Coordinates of C-alpha atoms in Angstrom, one line a residue:
M1 CA -7.1 -26.2 -26.3
S2 CA -6.4 -22.7 -25.2
P3 CA -9.1 -20.7 -23.4
P4 CA -11.1 -18.2 -25.5
S5 CA -9.8 -14.7 -25.8
P6 CA -11.8 -12.0 -24.0
P7 CA -13.7 -9.5 -26.2
A8 CA -11.6 -6.6 -27.4
D9 CA -13.7 -4.1 -25.3
A10 CA -13.7 -6.1 -22.1
P11 CA -11.9 -4.2 -19.3
R12 CA -8.8 -5.8 -17.9
F13 CA -7.4 -5.0 -14.5
H14 CA -4.0 -5.9 -13.0
L15 CA -4.5 -6.7 -9.3
H16 CA -3.8 -9.4 -6.7
A17 CA -5.8 -12.5 -6.1
W18 CA -5.5 -13.1 -2.3
T19 CA -6.5 -16.2 -0.5
P20 CA -7.4 -15.7 3.2
V21 CA -3.9 -17.0 4.1
A22 CA -2.2 -14.5 1.7
R23 CA -4.3 -11.6 3.0
L24 CA -3.4 -12.5 6.6
A25 CA 0.3 -12.9 5.8
S26 CA 0.4 -9.6 4.0
A27 CA -1.2 -7.8 6.9
V28 CA 1.1 -9.5 9.4
F29 CA 4.3 -8.8 7.4
R30 CA 3.3 -5.2 6.9
G31 CA 2.4 -4.7 10.5
L32 CA 5.7 -6.2 11.7
A33 CA 7.7 -4.1 9.3
L34 CA 6.1 -0.9 10.6
L35 CA 6.4 -1.9 14.2
T36 CA 10.0 -2.9 13.9
L37 CA 10.8 0.3 12.0
L38 CA 9.2 2.4 14.8
L39 CA 11.1 0.4 17.4
A40 CA 14.3 1.2 15.6
A41 CA 13.4 4.9 15.5
V42 CA 12.6 4.8 19.3
V43 CA 16.0 3.1 20.0
V44 CA 17.8 5.8 18.0
A45 CA 15.9 8.7 19.5
E46 CA 16.3 7.4 23.1
F47 CA 19.8 5.9 23.2
T48 CA 22.0 7.8 20.7
F49 CA 22.9 10.8 22.9
T50 CA 23.5 9.3 26.3
G51 CA 26.3 11.5 27.5
V52 CA 29.2 9.8 25.8
A53 CA 31.9 11.8 24.1
N54 CA 31.3 10.6 20.6
P55 CA 27.6 9.5 20.3
R56 CA 26.6 7.0 17.7
P57 CA 23.3 5.4 16.8
P58 CA 23.0 2.1 18.6
R59 CA 23.8 -1.0 16.5
L60 CA 20.5 -2.5 17.7
A61 CA 18.7 0.2 15.7
G62 CA 20.5 -0.9 12.5
V63 CA 19.6 -4.5 13.2
L64 CA 15.9 -3.6 13.7
A65 CA 15.9 -1.5 10.5
G66 CA 17.3 -4.5 8.6
V67 CA 14.7 -6.8 10.1
S68 CA 12.0 -4.3 9.1
A69 CA 13.3 -4.4 5.5
L70 CA 13.1 -8.2 5.6
W71 CA 9.5 -8.1 6.7
L72 CA 8.7 -5.6 4.0
G73 CA 10.4 -7.8 1.4
A74 CA 8.3 -10.7 2.6
E75 CA 5.1 -8.6 2.1
R76 CA 6.3 -7.6 -1.4
L77 CA 6.9 -11.3 -2.2
V78 CA 3.3 -12.1 -1.3
R79 CA 2.2 -9.5 -3.7
R80 CA 4.4 -10.8 -6.5
L81 CA 3.2 -14.4 -6.0
T82 CA -0.5 -13.3 -6.0
A83 CA -0.3 -11.0 -9.1
A84 CA -3.3 -11.7 -11.3
T85 CA -5.5 -10.1 -14.0
L86 CA -9.3 -9.7 -14.0
D87 CA -11.3 -9.6 -17.3
V88 CA -14.8 -8.3 -16.9
E89 CA -16.7 -9.8 -19.8
P90 CA -20.5 -9.4 -20.4
E91 CA -21.2 -13.0 -19.4
R92 CA -18.3 -13.9 -17.1
L93 CA -15.5 -12.8 -14.9
V94 CA -12.1 -14.3 -15.7
I95 CA -9.3 -14.2 -13.1
E96 CA -6.0 -15.5 -14.2
R97 CA -2.7 -15.9 -12.4
P98 CA 0.3 -18.2 -13.2
G99 CA -1.0 -21.8 -13.4
E100 CA -4.6 -20.9 -12.5
R101 CA -7.6 -19.6 -14.4
L102 CA -11.0 -19.0 -12.6
E103 CA -14.1 -18.3 -14.6
V104 CA -17.3 -17.0 -12.9
P105 CA -20.6 -16.5 -14.7
V106 CA -21.8 -12.9 -14.1
A107 CA -25.3 -14.3 -13.3
S108 CA -23.9 -16.3 -10.4
V109 CA -22.5 -13.2 -8.6
A110 CA -24.8 -12.2 -5.7
A111 CA -22.9 -9.3 -4.1
V112 CA -19.6 -7.4 -4.2
R113 CA -18.3 -5.5 -1.2
V114 CA -15.3 -3.3 -0.4
W115 CA -12.9 -4.6 2.3
R116 CA -13.7 -3.0 5.7
L117 CA -10.1 -2.3 6.7
P118 CA -8.9 0.2 4.1
W119 CA -5.6 1.1 5.8
L120 CA -4.1 -2.4 5.5
A121 CA -5.1 -2.8 1.9
A122 CA -8.0 -1.9 -0.4
G123 CA -9.9 -4.6 -2.3
L124 CA -13.1 -6.3 -3.1
S125 CA -14.8 -9.5 -2.0
V126 CA -17.3 -11.3 -4.3
R127 CA -20.1 -13.4 -2.9
L128 CA -21.8 -16.0 -5.1
R129 CA -25.6 -16.8 -5.2
S130 CA -24.7 -20.3 -3.9
G131 CA -23.8 -18.6 -0.6
R132 CA -20.0 -19.2 -1.1
S133 CA -17.3 -16.7 -1.6
L134 CA -15.2 -16.5 -4.7
G135 CA -12.3 -18.1 -2.8
V136 CA -9.9 -15.2 -3.4
G137 CA -10.2 -11.5 -2.6
L138 CA -9.3 -9.0 -5.2
R139 CA -6.7 -6.7 -3.8
V140 CA -6.6 -3.4 -5.8
E141 CA -5.4 0.0 -4.8
D142 CA -8.4 1.8 -6.5
P143 CA -11.6 -0.3 -6.4
L144 CA -13.8 2.3 -8.3
P145 CA -12.7 1.4 -11.9
V146 CA -13.3 -2.3 -11.1
L147 CA -16.7 -1.5 -9.6
A148 CA -17.6 0.6 -12.6
A149 CA -16.8 -2.2 -15.0
L150 CA -18.8 -4.7 -12.9
G151 CA -21.7 -2.2 -12.6
R152 CA -22.2 -2.4 -16.4
H153 CA -23.5 -6.0 -15.9
L154 CA -24.5 -6.0 -12.3
P155 CA -26.6 -2.9 -11.5
E156 CA -26.5 -3.6 -7.8
V157 CA -22.8 -3.0 -7.8
R158 CA -23.3 0.6 -8.8
E159 CA -24.5 1.4 -5.3
V160 CA -21.3 -0.2 -3.8
A161 CA -19.2 2.3 -5.8
R162 CA -21.0 5.2 -4.0
Q163 CA -20.2 3.8 -0.5
P164 CA -17.8 5.6 1.8
L165 CA -15.1 2.9 1.9
A166 CA -15.0 2.8 -1.9
A167 CA -14.7 6.6 -2.0
F168 CA -12.0 6.6 0.7
A169 CA -9.9 4.0 -1.2
H170 CA -10.3 5.8 -4.5
A171 CA -9.3 9.2 -3.1
R172 CA -6.3 7.7 -1.3
A173 CA -5.1 6.0 -4.5
T174 CA -5.6 9.0 -6.8
V175 CA -5.1 12.2 -4.9
L176 CA -1.5 13.4 -4.1
R177 CA -0.3 9.8 -4.0
P178 CA 3.3 9.8 -2.7
G179 CA 5.9 8.1 -4.9
V180 CA 9.4 6.9 -4.1
G181 CA 10.9 10.3 -4.9
L182 CA 8.7 11.9 -2.2
W183 CA 9.6 9.3 0.4
V184 CA 13.3 10.0 -0.3
L185 CA 12.7 13.7 0.0
K186 CA 10.7 13.3 3.2
F187 CA 12.8 10.8 5.1
V188 CA 16.3 11.0 3.6
L189 CA 16.9 14.5 2.3
F190 CA 14.8 16.7 4.5
P191 CA 16.3 15.3 7.8
L192 CA 19.6 16.8 6.6
V193 CA 18.1 20.2 7.2
P194 CA 17.4 20.0 11.0
G195 CA 20.3 17.5 11.3
G196 CA 22.7 19.8 9.6
I197 CA 21.6 22.7 11.9
M198 CA 22.1 20.7 15.0
F199 CA 25.4 19.3 13.7
R200 CA 26.7 22.8 13.0
A201 CA 25.6 24.0 16.4
D202 CA 27.4 21.1 18.1
Q203 CA 30.6 21.8 16.2
Y204 CA 30.7 25.4 17.5
I205 CA 29.6 24.4 21.1
T206 CA 31.8 21.3 21.5
Y207 CA 34.8 22.0 19.3
G208 CA 34.8 25.8 18.9
G209 CA 34.3 26.1 15.1
P210 CA 32.5 24.6 12.0
F211 CA 35.6 22.4 11.1
A212 CA 37.4 22.1 14.4
Q213 CA 36.5 18.5 14.8
Y214 CA 37.8 17.7 11.3
Q215 CA 41.1 19.6 12.0
M216 CA 41.6 17.9 15.4
Y217 CA 40.5 14.3 14.7
G218 CA 40.2 13.9 10.9
L219 CA 37.5 13.4 8.3
G220 CA 36.1 10.1 9.7
P221 CA 35.0 11.4 13.1
Y222 CA 33.7 14.6 11.5
L223 CA 31.5 12.7 9.0
G224 CA 30.5 10.3 11.8
S225 CA 29.1 13.2 13.8
L226 CA 27.2 14.4 10.8
F227 CA 25.8 10.9 10.2
T228 CA 24.7 10.6 13.9
Y229 CA 22.7 13.8 13.7
W230 CA 21.2 12.8 10.3
V231 CA 20.1 9.4 11.5
S232 CA 18.8 10.8 14.7
F233 CA 16.6 13.3 12.9
I234 CA 15.4 10.5 10.5
A235 CA 14.3 8.6 13.5
M236 CA 12.6 11.5 15.2
L237 CA 10.8 12.6 12.0
V238 CA 9.6 9.0 11.4
L239 CA 8.0 9.1 14.9
Y240 CA 6.7 12.6 14.4
A241 CA 5.1 11.7 11.0
T242 CA 3.5 8.6 12.5
L243 CA 2.1 10.7 15.4
W244 CA 0.3 12.9 12.9
R245 CA -0.6 10.3 10.3
L246 CA -2.6 8.0 12.5
P247 CA -5.2 10.6 13.7
A248 CA -5.2 12.2 10.3
E249 CA -6.2 9.0 8.5
A250 CA -8.9 8.4 11.2
L251 CA -10.3 11.9 10.7
A252 CA -10.2 11.5 6.9
L253 CA -12.1 8.2 7.1
G254 CA -14.7 9.8 9.4
A255 CA -15.2 12.8 7.2
T256 CA -15.5 10.6 4.1
W257 CA -18.0 8.5 5.8
V258 CA -20.2 11.6 6.4
R259 CA -19.6 13.1 3.0
P260 CA -18.4 10.4 0.5
D261 CA -19.0 12.8 -2.4
Q262 CA -16.3 15.0 -0.9
A263 CA -13.7 12.2 -0.5
R264 CA -11.2 13.7 -2.9
G265 CA -11.3 17.1 -1.2
V266 CA -11.0 15.4 2.2
R267 CA -7.9 13.5 1.0
R268 CA -6.3 16.6 -0.5
F269 CA -6.8 18.5 2.8
T270 CA -5.4 15.6 4.7
E271 CA -2.3 15.3 2.7
V272 CA -1.6 19.0 2.5
G273 CA -2.2 19.3 6.3
C274 CA 0.1 16.5 7.1
A275 CA 2.8 18.0 4.8
V276 CA 2.6 21.4 6.5
L277 CA 2.7 19.8 10.0
Y278 CA 5.7 17.7 8.9
Y279 CA 7.9 20.2 7.2
A280 CA 6.9 23.5 8.8
G281 CA 5.9 22.0 12.1
S282 CA 9.2 20.1 12.7
L283 CA 11.3 23.1 11.8
S284 CA 9.1 25.3 14.1
L285 CA 9.7 22.9 17.0
L286 CA 13.4 23.0 16.3
G287 CA 13.4 26.8 16.3
A288 CA 11.4 26.9 19.5
R289 CA 14.0 24.6 21.1
F290 CA 16.8 27.0 20.2
L291 CA 14.9 30.0 21.5
A292 CA 13.8 28.3 24.7

């Protein structure tokens, strides 16, 4: 006998049902991916230009970047395996994922809280009146729509939706959220600007003209030099962006904690400020180096 269908007006959310093991694994995989990527960037920035005639990014950096991609792939696999839906019905909550269906009477829900570490992942924990937890955490980028739906049947949840952590996660998920295209612009295309400037300067200084290396040694070494400068600036910009992002997120969380009603404005200011520091700041530093 198939389970009863939810009411037509029952909100349905696509999220991830994380066990404690899955939540820990996701955090570890994501952390290792970030640390390995930063280590690869450090290797490129420190050991590419070491006085050799034809500098190239160290092979170790490529290996580390590949390992970082594997860790990120493992984290994505955890998400795929824990994909679920949540139906918020008047009398019950229904969580479904492949091979499993969990029904919880609304009357048995004692409390709902937002996860305390919003940088790793945003989500909700449900505590039952029996004193036990739901058994899985609800990982969702924006917790406010879920809290709003729960608040229709659990009045105490409405206060949770006004808490700073909920406002912080909502603003991060909805205000100037970067997509794949922006990441490509930021870390693939934009590094060609400072990289191209330094490459052209090196061609004049080392070989005496913009195409002298190509004329003397051929297309391969010429493109290899361009690739070296491009990868070097990708590495330096990754480190530079991380340098600004960490304190910016901490300040955004602190400001949101003081004024949760201004969370969207705080997030907008944070993202615009980081963009200005990244694009204009990096080019300004490059210009200052030329003028020094």
